[in-house]
Coordinates of N, CA and C in Angstrom, one line a residue:
X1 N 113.1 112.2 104.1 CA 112.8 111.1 103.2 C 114.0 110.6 102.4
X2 N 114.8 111.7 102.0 CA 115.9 111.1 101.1 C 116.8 110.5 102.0
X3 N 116.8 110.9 103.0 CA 118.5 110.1 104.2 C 117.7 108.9 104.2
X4 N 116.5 108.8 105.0 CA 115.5 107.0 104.8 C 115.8 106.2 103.6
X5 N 115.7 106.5 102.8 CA 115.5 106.4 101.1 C 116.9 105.5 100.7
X6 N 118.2 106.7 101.4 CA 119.8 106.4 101.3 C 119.8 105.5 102.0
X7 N 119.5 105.0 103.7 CA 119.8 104.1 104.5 C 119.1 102.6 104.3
X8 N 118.3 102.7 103.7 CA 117.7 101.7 103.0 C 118.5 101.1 101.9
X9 N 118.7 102.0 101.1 CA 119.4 101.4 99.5 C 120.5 101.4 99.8
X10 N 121.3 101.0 101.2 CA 122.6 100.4 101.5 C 122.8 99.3 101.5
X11 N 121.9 98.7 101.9 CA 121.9 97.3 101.8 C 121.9 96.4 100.4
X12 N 121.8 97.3 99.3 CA 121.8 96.7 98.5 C 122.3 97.6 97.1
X13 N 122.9 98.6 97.9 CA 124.1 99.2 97.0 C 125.2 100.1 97.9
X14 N 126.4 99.9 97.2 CA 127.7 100.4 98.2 C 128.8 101.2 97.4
X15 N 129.5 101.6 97.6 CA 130.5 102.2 96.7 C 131.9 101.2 96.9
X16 N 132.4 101.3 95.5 CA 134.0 100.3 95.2 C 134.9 101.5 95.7
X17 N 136.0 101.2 95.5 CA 137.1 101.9 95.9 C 137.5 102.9 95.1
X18 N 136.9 102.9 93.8 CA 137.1 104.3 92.7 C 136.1 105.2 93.3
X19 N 135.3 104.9 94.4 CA 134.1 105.8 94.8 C 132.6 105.7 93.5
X20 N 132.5 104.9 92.9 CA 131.2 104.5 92.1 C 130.3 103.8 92.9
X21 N 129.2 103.8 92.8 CA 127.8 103.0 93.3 C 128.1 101.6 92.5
X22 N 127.7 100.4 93.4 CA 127.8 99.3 92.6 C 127.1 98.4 93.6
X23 N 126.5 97.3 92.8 CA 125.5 96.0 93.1 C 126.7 95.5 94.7
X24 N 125.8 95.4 95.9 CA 126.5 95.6 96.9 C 126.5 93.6 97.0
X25 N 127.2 93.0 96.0 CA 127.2 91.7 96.0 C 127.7 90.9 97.0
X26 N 128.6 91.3 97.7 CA 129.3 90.0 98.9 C 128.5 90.1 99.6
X27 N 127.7 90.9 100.2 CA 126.8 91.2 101.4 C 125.7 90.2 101.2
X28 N 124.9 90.2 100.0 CA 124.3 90.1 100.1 C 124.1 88.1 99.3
X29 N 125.7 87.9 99.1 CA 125.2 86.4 98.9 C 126.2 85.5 100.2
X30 N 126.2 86.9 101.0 CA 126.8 86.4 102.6 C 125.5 85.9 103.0
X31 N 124.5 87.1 103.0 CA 123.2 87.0 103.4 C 122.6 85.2 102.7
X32 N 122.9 85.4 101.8 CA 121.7 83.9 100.8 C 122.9 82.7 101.6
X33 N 124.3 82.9 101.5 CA 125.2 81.3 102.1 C 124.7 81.2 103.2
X34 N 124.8 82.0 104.3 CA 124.3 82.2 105.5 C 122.7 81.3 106.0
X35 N 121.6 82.1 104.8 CA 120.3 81.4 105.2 C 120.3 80.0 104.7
X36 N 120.9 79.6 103.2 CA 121.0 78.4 102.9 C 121.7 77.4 103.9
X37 N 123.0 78.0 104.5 CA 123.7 76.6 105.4 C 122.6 76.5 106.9
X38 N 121.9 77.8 107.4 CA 121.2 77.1 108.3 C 120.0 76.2 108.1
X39 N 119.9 75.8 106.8 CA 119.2 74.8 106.8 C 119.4 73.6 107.0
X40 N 121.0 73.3 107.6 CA 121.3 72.3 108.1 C 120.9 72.0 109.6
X41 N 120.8 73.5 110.0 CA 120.6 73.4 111.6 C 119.2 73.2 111.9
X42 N 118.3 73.9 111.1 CA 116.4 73.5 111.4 C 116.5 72.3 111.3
X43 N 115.2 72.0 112.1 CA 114.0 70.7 111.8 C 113.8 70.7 110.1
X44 N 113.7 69.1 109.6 CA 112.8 69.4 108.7 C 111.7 70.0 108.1
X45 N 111.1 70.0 109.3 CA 109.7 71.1 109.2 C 110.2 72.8 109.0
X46 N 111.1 72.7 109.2 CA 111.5 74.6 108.8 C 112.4 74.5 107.9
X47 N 112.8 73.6 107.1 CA 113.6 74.0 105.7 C 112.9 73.6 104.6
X48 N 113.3 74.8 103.8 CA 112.8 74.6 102.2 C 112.9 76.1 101.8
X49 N 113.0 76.5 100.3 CA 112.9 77.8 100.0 C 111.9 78.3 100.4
X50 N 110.9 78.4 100.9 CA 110.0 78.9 101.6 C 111.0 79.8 102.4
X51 N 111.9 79.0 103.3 CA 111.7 79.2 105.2 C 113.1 80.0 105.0
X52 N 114.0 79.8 103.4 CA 114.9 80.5 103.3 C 115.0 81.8 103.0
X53 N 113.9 81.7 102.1 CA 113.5 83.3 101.7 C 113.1 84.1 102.8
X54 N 112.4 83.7 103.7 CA 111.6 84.6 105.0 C 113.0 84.7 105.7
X55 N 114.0 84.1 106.2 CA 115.5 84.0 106.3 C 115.9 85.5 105.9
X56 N 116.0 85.4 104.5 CA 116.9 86.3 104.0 C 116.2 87.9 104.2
X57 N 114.8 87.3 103.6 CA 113.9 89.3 103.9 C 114.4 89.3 105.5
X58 N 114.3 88.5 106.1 CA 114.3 89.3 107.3 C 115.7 90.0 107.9
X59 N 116.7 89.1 107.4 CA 118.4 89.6 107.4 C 118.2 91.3 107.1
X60 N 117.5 91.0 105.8 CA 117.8 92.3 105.1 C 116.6 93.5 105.7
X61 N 116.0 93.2 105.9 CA 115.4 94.2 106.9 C 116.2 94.6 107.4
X62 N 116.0 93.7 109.0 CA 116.8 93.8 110.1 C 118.3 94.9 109.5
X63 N 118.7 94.4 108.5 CA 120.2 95.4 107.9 C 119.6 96.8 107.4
X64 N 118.6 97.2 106.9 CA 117.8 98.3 106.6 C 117.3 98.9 108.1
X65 N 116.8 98.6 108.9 CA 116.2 98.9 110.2 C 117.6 99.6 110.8
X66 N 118.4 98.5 110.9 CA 120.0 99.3 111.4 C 120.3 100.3 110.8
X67 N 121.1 100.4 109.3 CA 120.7 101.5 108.9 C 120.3 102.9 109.2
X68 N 119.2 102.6 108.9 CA 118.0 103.4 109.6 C 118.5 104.1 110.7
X69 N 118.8 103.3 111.7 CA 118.8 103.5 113.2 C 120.3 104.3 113.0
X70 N 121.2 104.2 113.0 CA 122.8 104.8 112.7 C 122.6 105.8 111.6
X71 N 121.3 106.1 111.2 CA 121.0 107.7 110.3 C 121.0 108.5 111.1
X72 N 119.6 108.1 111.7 CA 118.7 108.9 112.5 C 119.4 109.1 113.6
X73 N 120.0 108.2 114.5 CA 120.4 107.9 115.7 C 120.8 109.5 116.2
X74 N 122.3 110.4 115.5 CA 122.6 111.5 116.4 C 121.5 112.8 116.3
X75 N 120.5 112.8 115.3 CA 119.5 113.0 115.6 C 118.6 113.2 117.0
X76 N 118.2 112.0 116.9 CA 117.3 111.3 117.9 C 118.2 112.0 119.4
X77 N 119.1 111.8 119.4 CA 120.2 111.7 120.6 C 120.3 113.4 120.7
X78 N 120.4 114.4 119.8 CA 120.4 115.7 119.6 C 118.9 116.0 120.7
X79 N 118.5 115.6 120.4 CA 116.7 116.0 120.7 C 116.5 115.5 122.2
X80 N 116.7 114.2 122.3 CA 116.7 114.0 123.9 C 117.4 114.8 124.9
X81 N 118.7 115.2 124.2 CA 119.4 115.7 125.0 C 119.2 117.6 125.4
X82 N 118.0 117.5 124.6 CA 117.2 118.9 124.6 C 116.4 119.0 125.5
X83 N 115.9 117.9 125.4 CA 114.5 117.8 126.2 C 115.3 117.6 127.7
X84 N 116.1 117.0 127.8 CA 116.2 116.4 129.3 C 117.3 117.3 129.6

């Protein structure tokens, strides 16, 4: 639970160069420039903060799911390599 818990709250906190926890800010107004300029690329029917918000949750998922996955991963890979 706690490594899940840690791989998750990366995406939205990091450490500075003194080694302190801090608001993981470039990432994540990479994440907001990012969803806002592709609203130049949709149809009108897919822009509006609506369509930018579901944009961004899903960035930041998808960046938590990874995470996730590069926790667990030598894990996972420990175990297979048991089994087979």
């Amino acid at each position: 639970g706690k490594r899940a818990w840690y791989a998750v709250t990366r995406v939205f906190v990091t450490y500075n160069d003194s080694g302190h926890t801090v608001f993981y800010s470039s990432a994540l107004s990479g994440t907001v420039i990012a969803s806002a300029l592709s609203n130049l690329y949709y149809p009108s029917q897919d822009v509006g903060v609506s369509h930018t918000m579901s944009r961004i949750a899903i960035d930041l998922g998808n960046t938590a799911l990874y995470n996730l996955a590069a926790e667990f991963w030598p894990d996972i890979d420990h175990k297979l390599h048991q089994v087979l």
